[in-house]
C-alpha positions as a LaTeX table, in Angstrom:
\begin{tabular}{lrrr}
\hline
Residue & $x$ (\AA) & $y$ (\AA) & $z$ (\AA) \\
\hline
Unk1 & $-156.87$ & 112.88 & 106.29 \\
Unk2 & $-153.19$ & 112.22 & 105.85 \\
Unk3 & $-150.64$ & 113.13 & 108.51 \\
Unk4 & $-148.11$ & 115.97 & 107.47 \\
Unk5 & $-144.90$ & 114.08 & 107.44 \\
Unk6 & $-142.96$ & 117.05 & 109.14 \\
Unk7 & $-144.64$ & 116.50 & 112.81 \\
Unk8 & $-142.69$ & 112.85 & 112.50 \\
Unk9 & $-139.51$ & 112.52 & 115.19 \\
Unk10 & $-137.71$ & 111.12 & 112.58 \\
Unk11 & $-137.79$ & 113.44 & 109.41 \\
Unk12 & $-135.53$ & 116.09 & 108.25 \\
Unk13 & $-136.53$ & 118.54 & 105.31 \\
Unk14 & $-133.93$ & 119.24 & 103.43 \\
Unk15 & $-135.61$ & 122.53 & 101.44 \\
Unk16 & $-136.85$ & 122.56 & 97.80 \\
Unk17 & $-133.54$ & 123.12 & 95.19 \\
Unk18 & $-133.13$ & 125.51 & 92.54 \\
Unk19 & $-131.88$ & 123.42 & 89.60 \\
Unk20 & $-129.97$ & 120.36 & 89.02 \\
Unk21 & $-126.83$ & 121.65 & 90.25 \\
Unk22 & $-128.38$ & 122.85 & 94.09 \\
Unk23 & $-130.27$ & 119.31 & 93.95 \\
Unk24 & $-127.01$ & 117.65 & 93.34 \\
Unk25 & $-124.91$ & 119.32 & 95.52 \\
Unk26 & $-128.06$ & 119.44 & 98.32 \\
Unk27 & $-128.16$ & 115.51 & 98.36 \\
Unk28 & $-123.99$ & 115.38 & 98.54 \\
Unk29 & $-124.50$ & 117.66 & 101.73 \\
Unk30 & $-126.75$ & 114.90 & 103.24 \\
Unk31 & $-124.11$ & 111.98 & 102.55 \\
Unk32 & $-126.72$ & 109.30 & 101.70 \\
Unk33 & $-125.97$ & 105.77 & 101.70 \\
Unk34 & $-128.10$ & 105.22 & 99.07 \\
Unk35 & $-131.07$ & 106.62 & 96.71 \\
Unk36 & $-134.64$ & 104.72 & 97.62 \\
Unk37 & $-137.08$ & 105.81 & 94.60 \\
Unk38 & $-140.16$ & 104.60 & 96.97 \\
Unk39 & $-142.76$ & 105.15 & 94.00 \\
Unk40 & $-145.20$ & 102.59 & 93.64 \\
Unk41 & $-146.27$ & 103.49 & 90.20 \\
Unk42 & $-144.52$ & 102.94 & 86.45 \\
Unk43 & $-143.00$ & 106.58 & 86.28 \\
Unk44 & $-141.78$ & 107.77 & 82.89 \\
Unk45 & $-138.94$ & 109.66 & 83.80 \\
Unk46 & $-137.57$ & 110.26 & 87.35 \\
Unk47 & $-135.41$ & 112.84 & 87.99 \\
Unk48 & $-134.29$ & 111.76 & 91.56 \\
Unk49 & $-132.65$ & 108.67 & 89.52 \\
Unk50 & $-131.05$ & 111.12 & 87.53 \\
Unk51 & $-129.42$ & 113.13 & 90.65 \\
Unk52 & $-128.35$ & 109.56 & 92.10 \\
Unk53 & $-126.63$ & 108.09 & 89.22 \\
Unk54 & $-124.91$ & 111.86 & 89.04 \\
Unk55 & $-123.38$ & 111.23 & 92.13 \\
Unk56 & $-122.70$ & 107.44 & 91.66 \\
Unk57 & $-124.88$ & 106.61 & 94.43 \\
Unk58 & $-126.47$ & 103.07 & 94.92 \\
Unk59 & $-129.83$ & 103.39 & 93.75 \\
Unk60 & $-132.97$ & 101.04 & 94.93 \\
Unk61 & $-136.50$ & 101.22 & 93.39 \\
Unk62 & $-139.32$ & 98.89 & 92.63 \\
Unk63 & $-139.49$ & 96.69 & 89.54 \\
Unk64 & $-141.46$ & 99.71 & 87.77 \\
Unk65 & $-141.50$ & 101.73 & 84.58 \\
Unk66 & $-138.47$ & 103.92 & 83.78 \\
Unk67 & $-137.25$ & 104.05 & 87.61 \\
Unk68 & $-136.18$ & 100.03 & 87.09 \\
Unk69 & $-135.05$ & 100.53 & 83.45 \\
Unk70 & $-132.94$ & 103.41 & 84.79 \\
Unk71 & $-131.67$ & 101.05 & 87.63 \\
Unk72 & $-130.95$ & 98.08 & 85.58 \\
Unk73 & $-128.91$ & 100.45 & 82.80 \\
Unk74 & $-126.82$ & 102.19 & 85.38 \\
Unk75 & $-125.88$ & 98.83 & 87.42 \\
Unk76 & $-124.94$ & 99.68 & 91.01 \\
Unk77 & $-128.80$ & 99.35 & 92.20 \\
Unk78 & $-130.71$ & 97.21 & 93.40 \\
Unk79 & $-134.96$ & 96.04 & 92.24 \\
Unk80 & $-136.98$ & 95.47 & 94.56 \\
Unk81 & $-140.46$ & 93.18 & 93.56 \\
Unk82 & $-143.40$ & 94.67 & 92.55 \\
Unk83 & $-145.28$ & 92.56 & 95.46 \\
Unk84 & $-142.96$ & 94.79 & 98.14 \\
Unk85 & $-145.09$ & 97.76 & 97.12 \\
Unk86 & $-147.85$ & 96.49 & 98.82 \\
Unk87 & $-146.23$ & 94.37 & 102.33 \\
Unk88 & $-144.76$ & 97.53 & 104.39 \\
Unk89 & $-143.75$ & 94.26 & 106.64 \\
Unk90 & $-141.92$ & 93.01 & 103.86 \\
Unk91 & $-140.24$ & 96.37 & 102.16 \\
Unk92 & $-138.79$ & 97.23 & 105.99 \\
Unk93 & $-137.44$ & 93.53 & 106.03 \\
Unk94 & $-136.38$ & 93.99 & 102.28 \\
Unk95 & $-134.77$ & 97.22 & 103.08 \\
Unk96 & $-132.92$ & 96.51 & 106.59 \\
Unk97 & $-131.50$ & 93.03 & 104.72 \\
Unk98 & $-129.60$ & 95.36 & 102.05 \\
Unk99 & $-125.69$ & 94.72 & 102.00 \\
Unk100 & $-124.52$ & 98.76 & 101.73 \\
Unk101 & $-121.25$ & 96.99 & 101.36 \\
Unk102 & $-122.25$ & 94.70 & 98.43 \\
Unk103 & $-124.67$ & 97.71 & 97.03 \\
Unk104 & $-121.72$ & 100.40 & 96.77 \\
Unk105 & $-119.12$ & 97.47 & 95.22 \\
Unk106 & $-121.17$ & 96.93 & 92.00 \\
Unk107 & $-120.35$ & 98.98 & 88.96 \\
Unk108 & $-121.42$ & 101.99 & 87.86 \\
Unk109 & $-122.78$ & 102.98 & 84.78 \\
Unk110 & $-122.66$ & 106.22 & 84.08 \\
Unk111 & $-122.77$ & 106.68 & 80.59 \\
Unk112 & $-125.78$ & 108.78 & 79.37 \\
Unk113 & $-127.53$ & 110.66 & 76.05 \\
Unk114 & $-126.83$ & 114.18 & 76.49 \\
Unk115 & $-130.87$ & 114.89 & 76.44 \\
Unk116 & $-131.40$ & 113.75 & 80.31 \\
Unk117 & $-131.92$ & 116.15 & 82.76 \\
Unk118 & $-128.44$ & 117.07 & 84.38 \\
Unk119 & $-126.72$ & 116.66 & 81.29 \\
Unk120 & $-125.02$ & 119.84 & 81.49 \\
Unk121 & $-123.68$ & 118.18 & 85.08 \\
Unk122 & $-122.09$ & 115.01 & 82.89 \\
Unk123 & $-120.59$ & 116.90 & 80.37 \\
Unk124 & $-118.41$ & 118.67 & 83.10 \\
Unk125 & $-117.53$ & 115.93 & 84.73 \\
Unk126 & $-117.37$ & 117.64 & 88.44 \\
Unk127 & $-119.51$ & 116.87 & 90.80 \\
Unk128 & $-120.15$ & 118.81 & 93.95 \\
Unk129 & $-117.59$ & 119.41 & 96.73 \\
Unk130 & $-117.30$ & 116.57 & 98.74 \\
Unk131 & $-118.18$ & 113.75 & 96.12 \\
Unk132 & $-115.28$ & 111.50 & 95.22 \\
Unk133 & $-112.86$ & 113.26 & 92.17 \\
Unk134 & $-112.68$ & 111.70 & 88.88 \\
Unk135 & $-109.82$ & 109.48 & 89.39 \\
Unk136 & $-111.28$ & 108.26 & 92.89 \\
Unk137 & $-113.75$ & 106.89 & 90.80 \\
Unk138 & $-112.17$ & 105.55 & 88.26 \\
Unk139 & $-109.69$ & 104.04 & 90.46 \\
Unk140 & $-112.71$ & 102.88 & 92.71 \\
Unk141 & $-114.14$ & 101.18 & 89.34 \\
Unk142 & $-111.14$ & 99.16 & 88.26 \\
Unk143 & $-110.45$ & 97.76 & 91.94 \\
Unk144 & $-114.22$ & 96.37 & 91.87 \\
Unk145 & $-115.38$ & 92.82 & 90.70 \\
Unk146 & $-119.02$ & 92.69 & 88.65 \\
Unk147 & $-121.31$ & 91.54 & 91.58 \\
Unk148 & $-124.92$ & 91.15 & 89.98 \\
Unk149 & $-128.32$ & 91.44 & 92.30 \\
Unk150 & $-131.53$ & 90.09 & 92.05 \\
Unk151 & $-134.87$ & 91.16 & 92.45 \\
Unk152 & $-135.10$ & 89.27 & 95.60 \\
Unk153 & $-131.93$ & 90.96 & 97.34 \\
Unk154 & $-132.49$ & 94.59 & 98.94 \\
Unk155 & $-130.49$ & 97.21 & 99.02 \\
Unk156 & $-129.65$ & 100.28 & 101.42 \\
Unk157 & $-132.13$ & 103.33 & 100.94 \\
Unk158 & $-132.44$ & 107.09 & 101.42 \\
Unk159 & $-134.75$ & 108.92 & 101.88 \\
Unk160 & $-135.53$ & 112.95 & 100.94 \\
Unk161 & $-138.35$ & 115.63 & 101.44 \\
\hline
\end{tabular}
């Protein structure tokens, strides 16, 4: 029998969204420090990746299907082993190791074919209230070194219902 996750002290539901604008502007709400795709299989698509490279959030997942070819293309993530999806132990050491610092300095990416989900989001170029403006970002971008991590670093998560 599994255990329904809302009896747990420490979980918040957030509410299902209505589209990729009330997903977007849902997770900017929340103020996450970063986006933990916790899937342990190869996923074709993920749209959660999609909402967190939106929003220019650091982004962790495991070295699986699209959800690390995603991570790897948009650059300020962070890929965890394949082993981690199997040592709980090791994904809470993993995962309480991450730099947020070092996570949120690494470029962005956010370049994308105008068939993903969201894409009417990146052709306007505004995000919700309460996410950094335009030239925040692209002032944020220039003042940033490349910093490159490894499958064997972590990164900060977050987590949503």
């Amino acid at each position: 029998a599994s255990k329904d996750i809302r009896s747990g002290p420490n979980v918040t539901l957030h509410g299902r969204y209505n589209g990729d604008m009330d997903a977007a502007r849902r997770v900017t709400a929340i103020q996450p420090d970063v986006c933990l795709v916790s899937s342990i299989w190869p996923e074709t698509y993920v749209f959660t990746v999609s909402v967190a490279i939106a929003l220019q959030l650091p982004l962790v997942t495991f070295d699986l299907g699209a959800q690390a070819e995603r991570a790897r293309e948009y650059g300020r993530s962070l890929i965890l082993g394949r082993t981690l999806t199997e040592d709980p132990v090791g994904l809470n050491d993993a995962l309480t190791e991450i730099d947020l610092d070092a996570l949120w300095a690494l470029p962005a990416n956010t370049r994308f074919n105008a068939d993903l989900a969201l894409s009417d989001y990146f052709k306007q170029d505004r995000l919700p209230k309460g996410a950094p403006e335009k030239e925040d970002r692209q002032r944020e971008k220039a003042a940033r070194r490349p910093v490159r991590t490894s499958s064997q670093e972590a990164g900060p998560m977050h987590a949503s219902a």
